[in-house]
PDB file of C-alpha atoms in Angstrom:
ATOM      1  CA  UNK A1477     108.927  90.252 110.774  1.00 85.00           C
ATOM      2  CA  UNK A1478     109.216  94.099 110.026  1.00 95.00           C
ATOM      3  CA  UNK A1479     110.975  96.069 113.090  1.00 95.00           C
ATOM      4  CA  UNK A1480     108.654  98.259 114.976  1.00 95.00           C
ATOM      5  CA  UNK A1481     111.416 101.176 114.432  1.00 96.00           C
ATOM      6  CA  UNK A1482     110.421 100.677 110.222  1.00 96.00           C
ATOM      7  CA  UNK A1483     106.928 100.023 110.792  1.00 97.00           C
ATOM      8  CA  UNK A1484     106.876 103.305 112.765  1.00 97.00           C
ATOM      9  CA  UNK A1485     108.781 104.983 110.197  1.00 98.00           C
ATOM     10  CA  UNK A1486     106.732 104.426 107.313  1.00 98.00           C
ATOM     11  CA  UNK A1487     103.375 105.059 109.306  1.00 98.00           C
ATOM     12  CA  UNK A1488     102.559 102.302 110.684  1.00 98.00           C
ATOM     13  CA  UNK A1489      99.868 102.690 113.852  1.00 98.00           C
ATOM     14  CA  UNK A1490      99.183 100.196 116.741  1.00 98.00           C
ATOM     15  CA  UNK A1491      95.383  99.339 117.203  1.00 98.00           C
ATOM     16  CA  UNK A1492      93.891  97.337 119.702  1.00 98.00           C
ATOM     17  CA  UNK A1493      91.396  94.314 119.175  1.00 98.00           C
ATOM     18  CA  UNK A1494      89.059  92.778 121.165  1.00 98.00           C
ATOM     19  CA  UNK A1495      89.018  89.073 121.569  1.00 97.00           C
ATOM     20  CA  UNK A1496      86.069  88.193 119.078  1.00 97.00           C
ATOM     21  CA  UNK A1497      86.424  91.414 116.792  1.00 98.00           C
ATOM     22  CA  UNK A1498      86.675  91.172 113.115  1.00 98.00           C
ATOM     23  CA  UNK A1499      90.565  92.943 111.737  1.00 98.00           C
ATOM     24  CA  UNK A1500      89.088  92.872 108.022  1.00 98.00           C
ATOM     25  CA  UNK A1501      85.784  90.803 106.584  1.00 98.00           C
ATOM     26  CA  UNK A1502      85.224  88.404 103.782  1.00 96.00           C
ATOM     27  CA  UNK A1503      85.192  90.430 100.286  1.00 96.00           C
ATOM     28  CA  UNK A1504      86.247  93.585 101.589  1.00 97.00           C
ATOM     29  CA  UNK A1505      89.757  95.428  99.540  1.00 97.00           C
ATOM     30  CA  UNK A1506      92.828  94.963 100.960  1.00 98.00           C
ATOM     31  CA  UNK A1507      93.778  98.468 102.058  1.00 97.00           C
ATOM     32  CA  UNK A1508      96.551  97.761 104.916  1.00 98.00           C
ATOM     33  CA  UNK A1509      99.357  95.788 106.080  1.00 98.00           C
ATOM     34  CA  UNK A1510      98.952  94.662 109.070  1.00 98.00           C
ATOM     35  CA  UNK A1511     101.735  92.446 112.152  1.00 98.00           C
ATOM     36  CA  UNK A1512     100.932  91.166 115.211  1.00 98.00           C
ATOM     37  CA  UNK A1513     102.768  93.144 118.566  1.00 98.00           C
ATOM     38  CA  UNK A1514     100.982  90.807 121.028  1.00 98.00           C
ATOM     39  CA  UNK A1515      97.833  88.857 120.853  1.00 97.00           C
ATOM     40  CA  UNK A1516      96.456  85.761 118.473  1.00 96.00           C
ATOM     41  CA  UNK A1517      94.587  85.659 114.964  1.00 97.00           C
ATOM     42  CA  UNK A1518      92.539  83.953 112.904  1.00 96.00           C
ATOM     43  CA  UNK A1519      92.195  83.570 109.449  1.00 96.00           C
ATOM     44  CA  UNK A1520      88.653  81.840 108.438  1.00 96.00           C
ATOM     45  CA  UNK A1521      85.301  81.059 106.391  1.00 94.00           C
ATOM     46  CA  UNK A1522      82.205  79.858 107.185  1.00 90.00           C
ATOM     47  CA  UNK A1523      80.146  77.668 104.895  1.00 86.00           C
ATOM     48  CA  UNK A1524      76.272  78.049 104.033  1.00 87.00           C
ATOM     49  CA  UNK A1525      75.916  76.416 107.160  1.00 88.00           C
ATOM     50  CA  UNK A1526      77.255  78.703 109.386  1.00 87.00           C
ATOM     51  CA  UNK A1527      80.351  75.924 109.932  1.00 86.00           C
ATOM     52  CA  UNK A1528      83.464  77.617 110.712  1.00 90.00           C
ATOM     53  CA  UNK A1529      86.980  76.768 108.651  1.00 88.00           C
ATOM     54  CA  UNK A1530      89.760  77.898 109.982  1.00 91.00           C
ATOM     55  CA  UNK A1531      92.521  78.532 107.124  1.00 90.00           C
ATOM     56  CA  UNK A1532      95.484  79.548 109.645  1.00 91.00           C
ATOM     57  CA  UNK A1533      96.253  81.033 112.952  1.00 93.00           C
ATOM     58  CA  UNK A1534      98.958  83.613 114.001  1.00 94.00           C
ATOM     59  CA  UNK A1535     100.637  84.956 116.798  1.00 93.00           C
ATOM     60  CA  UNK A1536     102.991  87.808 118.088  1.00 95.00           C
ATOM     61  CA  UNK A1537     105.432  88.865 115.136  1.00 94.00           C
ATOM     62  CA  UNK A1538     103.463  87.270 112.021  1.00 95.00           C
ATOM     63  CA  UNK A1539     101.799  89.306 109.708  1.00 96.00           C
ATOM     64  CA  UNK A1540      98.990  87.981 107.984  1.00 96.00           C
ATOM     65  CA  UNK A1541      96.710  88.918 104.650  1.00 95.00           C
ATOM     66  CA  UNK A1542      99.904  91.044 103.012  1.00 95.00           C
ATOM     67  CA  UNK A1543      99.860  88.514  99.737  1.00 94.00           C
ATOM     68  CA  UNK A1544      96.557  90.468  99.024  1.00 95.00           C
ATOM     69  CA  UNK A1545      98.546  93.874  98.933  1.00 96.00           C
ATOM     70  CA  UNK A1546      99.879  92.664  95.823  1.00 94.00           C
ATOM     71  CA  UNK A1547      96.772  92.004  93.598  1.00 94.00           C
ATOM     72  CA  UNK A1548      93.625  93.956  93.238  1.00 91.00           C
ATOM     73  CA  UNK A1549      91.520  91.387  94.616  1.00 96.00           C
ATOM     74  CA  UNK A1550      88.898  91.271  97.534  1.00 97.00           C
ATOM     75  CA  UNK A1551      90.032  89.126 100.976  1.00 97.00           C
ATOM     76  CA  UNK A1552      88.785  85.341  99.952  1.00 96.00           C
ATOM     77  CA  UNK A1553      88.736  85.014 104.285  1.00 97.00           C
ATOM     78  CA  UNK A1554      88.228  86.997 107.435  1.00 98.00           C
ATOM     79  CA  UNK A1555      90.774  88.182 110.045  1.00 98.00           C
ATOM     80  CA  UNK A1556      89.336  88.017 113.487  1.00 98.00           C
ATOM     81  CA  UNK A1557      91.099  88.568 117.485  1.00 98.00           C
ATOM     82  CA  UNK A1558      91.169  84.868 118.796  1.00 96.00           C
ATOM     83  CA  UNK A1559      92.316  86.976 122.211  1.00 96.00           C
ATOM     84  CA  UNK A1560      92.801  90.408 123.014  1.00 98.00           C
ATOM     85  CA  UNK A1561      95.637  91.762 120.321  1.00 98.00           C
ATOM     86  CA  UNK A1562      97.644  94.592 119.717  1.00 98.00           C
ATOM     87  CA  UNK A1563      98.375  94.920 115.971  1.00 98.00           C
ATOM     88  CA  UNK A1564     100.538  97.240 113.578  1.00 98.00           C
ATOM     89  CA  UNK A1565      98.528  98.345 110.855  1.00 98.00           C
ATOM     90  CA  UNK A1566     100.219 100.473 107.748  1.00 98.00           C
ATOM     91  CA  UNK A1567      98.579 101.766 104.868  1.00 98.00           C
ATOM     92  CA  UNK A1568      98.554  99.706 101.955  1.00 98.00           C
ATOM     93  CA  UNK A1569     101.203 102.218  99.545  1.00 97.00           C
ATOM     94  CA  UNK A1570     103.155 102.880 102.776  1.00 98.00           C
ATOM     95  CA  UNK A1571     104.205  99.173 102.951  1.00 97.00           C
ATOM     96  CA  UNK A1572     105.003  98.903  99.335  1.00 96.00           C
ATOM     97  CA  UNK A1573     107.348 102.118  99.517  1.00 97.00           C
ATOM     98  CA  UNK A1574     108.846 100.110 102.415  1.00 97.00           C
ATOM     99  CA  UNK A1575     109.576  97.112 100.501  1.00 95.00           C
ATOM    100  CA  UNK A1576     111.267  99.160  97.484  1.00 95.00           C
ATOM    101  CA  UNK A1577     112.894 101.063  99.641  1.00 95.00           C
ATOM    102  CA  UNK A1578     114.350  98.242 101.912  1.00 95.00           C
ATOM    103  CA  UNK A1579     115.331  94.832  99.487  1.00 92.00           C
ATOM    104  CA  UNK A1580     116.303  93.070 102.373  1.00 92.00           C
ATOM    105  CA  UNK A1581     112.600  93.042 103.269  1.00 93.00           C
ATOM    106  CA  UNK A1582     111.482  92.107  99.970  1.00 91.00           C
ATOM    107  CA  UNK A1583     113.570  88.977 100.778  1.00 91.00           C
ATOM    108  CA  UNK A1584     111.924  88.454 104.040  1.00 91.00           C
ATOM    109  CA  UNK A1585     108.454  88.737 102.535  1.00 92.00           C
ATOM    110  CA  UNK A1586     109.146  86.115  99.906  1.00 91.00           C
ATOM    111  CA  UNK A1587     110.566  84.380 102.112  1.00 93.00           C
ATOM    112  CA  UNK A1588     107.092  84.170 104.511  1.00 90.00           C
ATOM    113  CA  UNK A1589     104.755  84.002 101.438  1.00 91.00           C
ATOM    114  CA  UNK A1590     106.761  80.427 100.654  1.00 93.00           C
ATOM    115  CA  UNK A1591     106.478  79.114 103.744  1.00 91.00           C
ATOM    116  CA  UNK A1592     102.805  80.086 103.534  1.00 89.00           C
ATOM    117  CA  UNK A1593     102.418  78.163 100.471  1.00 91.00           C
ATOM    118  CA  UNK A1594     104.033  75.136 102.110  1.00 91.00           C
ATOM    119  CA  UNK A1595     101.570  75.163 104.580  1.00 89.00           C
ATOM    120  CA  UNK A1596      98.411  76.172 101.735  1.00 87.00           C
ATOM    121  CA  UNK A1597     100.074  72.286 100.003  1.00 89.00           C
ATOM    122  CA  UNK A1598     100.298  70.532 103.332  1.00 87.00           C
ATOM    123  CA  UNK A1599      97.060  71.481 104.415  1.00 84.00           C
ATOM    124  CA  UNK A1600      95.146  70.337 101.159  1.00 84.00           C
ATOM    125  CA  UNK A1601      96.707  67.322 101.106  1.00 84.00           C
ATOM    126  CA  UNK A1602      95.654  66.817 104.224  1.00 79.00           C
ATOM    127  CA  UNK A1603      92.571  67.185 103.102  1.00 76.00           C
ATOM    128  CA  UNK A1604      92.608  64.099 100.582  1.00 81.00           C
ATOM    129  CA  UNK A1605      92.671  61.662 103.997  1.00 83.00           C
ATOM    130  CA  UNK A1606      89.606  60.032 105.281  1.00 88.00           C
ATOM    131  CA  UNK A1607      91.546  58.640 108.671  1.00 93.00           C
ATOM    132  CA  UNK A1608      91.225  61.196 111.078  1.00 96.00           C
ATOM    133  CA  UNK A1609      94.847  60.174 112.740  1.00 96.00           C
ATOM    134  CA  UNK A1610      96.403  61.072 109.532  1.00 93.00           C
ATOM    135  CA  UNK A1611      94.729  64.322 109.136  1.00 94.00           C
ATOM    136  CA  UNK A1612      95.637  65.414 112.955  1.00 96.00           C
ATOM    137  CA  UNK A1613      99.468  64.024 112.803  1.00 95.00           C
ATOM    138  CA  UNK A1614     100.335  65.622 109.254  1.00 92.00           C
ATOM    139  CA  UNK A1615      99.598  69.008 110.763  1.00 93.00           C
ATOM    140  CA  UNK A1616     101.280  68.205 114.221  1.00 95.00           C
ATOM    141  CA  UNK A1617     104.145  67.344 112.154  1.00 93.00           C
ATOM    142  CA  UNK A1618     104.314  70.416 110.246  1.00 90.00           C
ATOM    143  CA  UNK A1619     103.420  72.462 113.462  1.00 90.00           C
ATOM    144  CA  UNK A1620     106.562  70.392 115.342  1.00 93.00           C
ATOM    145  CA  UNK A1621     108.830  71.071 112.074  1.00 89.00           C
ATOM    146  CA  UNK A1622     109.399  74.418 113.659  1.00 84.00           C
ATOM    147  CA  UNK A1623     111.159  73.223 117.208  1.00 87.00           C
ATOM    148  CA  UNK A1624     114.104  72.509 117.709  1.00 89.00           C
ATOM    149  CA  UNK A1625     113.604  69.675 120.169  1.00 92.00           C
ATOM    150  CA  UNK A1626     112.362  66.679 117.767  1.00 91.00           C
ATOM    151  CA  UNK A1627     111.609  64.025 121.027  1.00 94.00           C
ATOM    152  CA  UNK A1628     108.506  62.938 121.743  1.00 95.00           C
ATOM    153  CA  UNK A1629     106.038  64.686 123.668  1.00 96.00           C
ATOM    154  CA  UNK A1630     108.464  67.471 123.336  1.00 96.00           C
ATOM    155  CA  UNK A1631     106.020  69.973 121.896  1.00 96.00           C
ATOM    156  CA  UNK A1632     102.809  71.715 123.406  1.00 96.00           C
ATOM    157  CA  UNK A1633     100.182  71.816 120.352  1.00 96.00           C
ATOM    158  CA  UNK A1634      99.067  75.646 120.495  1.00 93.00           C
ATOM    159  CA  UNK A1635      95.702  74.929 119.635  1.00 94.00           C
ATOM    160  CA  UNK A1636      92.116  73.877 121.117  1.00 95.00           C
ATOM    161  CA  UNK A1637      90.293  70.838 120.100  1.00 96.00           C
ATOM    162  CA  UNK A1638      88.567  73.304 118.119  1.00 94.00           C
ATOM    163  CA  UNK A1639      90.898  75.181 116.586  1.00 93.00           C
ATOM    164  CA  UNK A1640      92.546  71.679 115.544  1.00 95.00           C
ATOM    165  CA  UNK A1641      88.779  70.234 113.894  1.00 93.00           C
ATOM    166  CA  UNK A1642      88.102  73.619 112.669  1.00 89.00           C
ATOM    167  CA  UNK A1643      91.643  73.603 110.576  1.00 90.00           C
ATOM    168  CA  UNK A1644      91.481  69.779 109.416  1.00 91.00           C
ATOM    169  CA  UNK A1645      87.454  69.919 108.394  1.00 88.00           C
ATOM    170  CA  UNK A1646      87.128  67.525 111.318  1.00 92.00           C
ATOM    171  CA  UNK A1647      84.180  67.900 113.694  1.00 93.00           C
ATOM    172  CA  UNK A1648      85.657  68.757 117.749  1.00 95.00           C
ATOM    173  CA  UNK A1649      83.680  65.377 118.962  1.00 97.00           C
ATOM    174  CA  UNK A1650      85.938  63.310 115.965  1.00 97.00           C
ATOM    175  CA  UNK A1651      88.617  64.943 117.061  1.00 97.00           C
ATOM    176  CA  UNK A1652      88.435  64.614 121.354  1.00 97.00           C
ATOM    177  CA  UNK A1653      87.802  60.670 120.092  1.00 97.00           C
ATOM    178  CA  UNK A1654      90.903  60.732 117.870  1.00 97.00           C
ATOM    179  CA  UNK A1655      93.255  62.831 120.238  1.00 98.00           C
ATOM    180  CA  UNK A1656      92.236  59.893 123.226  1.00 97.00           C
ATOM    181  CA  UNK A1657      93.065  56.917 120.853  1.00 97.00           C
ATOM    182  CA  UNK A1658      96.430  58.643 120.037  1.00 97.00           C
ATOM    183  CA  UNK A1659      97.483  59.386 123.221  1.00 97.00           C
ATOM    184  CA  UNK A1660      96.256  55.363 124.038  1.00 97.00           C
ATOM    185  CA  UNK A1661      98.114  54.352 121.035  1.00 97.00           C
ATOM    186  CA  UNK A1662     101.464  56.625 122.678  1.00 97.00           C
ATOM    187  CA  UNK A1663     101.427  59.407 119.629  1.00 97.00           C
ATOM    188  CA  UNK A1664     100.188  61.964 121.799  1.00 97.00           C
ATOM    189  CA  UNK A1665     100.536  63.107 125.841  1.00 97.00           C
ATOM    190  CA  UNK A1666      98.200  65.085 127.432  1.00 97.00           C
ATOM    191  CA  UNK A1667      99.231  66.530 130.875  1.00 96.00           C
ATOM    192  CA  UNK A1668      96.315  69.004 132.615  1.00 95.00           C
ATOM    193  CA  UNK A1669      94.655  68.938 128.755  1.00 94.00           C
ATOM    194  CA  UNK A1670      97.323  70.078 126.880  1.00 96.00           C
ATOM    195  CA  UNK A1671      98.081  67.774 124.389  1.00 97.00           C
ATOM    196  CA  UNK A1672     101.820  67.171 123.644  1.00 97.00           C
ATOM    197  CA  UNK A1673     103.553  66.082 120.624  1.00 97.00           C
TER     198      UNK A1673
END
């Protein structure tokens, strides 16, 4: 995460988004880099079909699409407000004079592309399983991997039934099913339909 104070500095701009509204589309150039203040995003596809895939979701302090600064290449995915946002947004050859000018950045950035790639690995693996159970506690795992408190039912999944089919290529009634026969088989709690992990 870039400070606000540097962001500011090197131009960046706040801009509000509406729950629903599209950040960038599908195929268009990447032309900005752009970090969450406050608010939720999501990175997806749809297919032929008009199904929705959701790659990956952020929140406050992530950035998201800034690989794409780095090659001359269309987005392969859209960027829309899951909720109402408020996001930095810094010209494309403002944030690379940041990074040259800052290394310690640089480090940061690698840093968060890496992790990315984890999840890009994890993700399409996941995708190789036919048991829906698998497919739903691979990415609760990796989700969990980042609190501290490792007990069970210690974590509160941040995503909708939804949001969970829509990121394992699951369909939300397979997933409902599967979330009830976890919690039945004690993997999963749910407490006033949050699920806990």
């Amino acid at each position: 995460m870039i400070t606000e104070s540097l962001l500011i500095s090197f131009g960046a701009e706040t801009r509000t988004y509406q729950a629903g509204e599209t950040i960038f589309h599908e195929k268009d150039f990447p032309a900005h880099y752009y970090q969450i203040e406050k608010g939720k995003i999501k990175l997806n596809n749809y297919t032929e079909d008009g199904k929705e895939f959701i790659q990956n979701i952020f929140s406050d302090g992530h950035s998201f699409g800034e690989s794409l600064l780095f090659v001359d290449r269309p987005y392969p995915m859209n960027a829309v407000a899951i909720e109402d946002s408020v996001i930095y947004k810094m010209p494309k050859q403002n944030f690379l004079d940041l990074i040259k000018s800052n290394p310690e950045i640089s480090l940061n950035i690698y840093e968060c592309l890496a992790e990315r790639m984890y999840y890009k690995y994890i993700m399409f693996y996941n995708l190789s399983f036919q048991n829906p159970v698998a497919k739903l506690k691979l990415l609760m795992d990796y989700l969990k991997s980042y609190h501290e408190d490792k007990t069970p039912y210690s974590f509160q999944i941040p995503l909708t039934r939804q949001q969970l089919a829509s990121l394992t290529g699951l369909c939300v009634e397979t997933v409902i099913r599967t979330i009830k026969q976890m919690e039945k088989d004690q993997i999963v709690k749910i407490e006033k339909r949050k699920i806990h992990y």
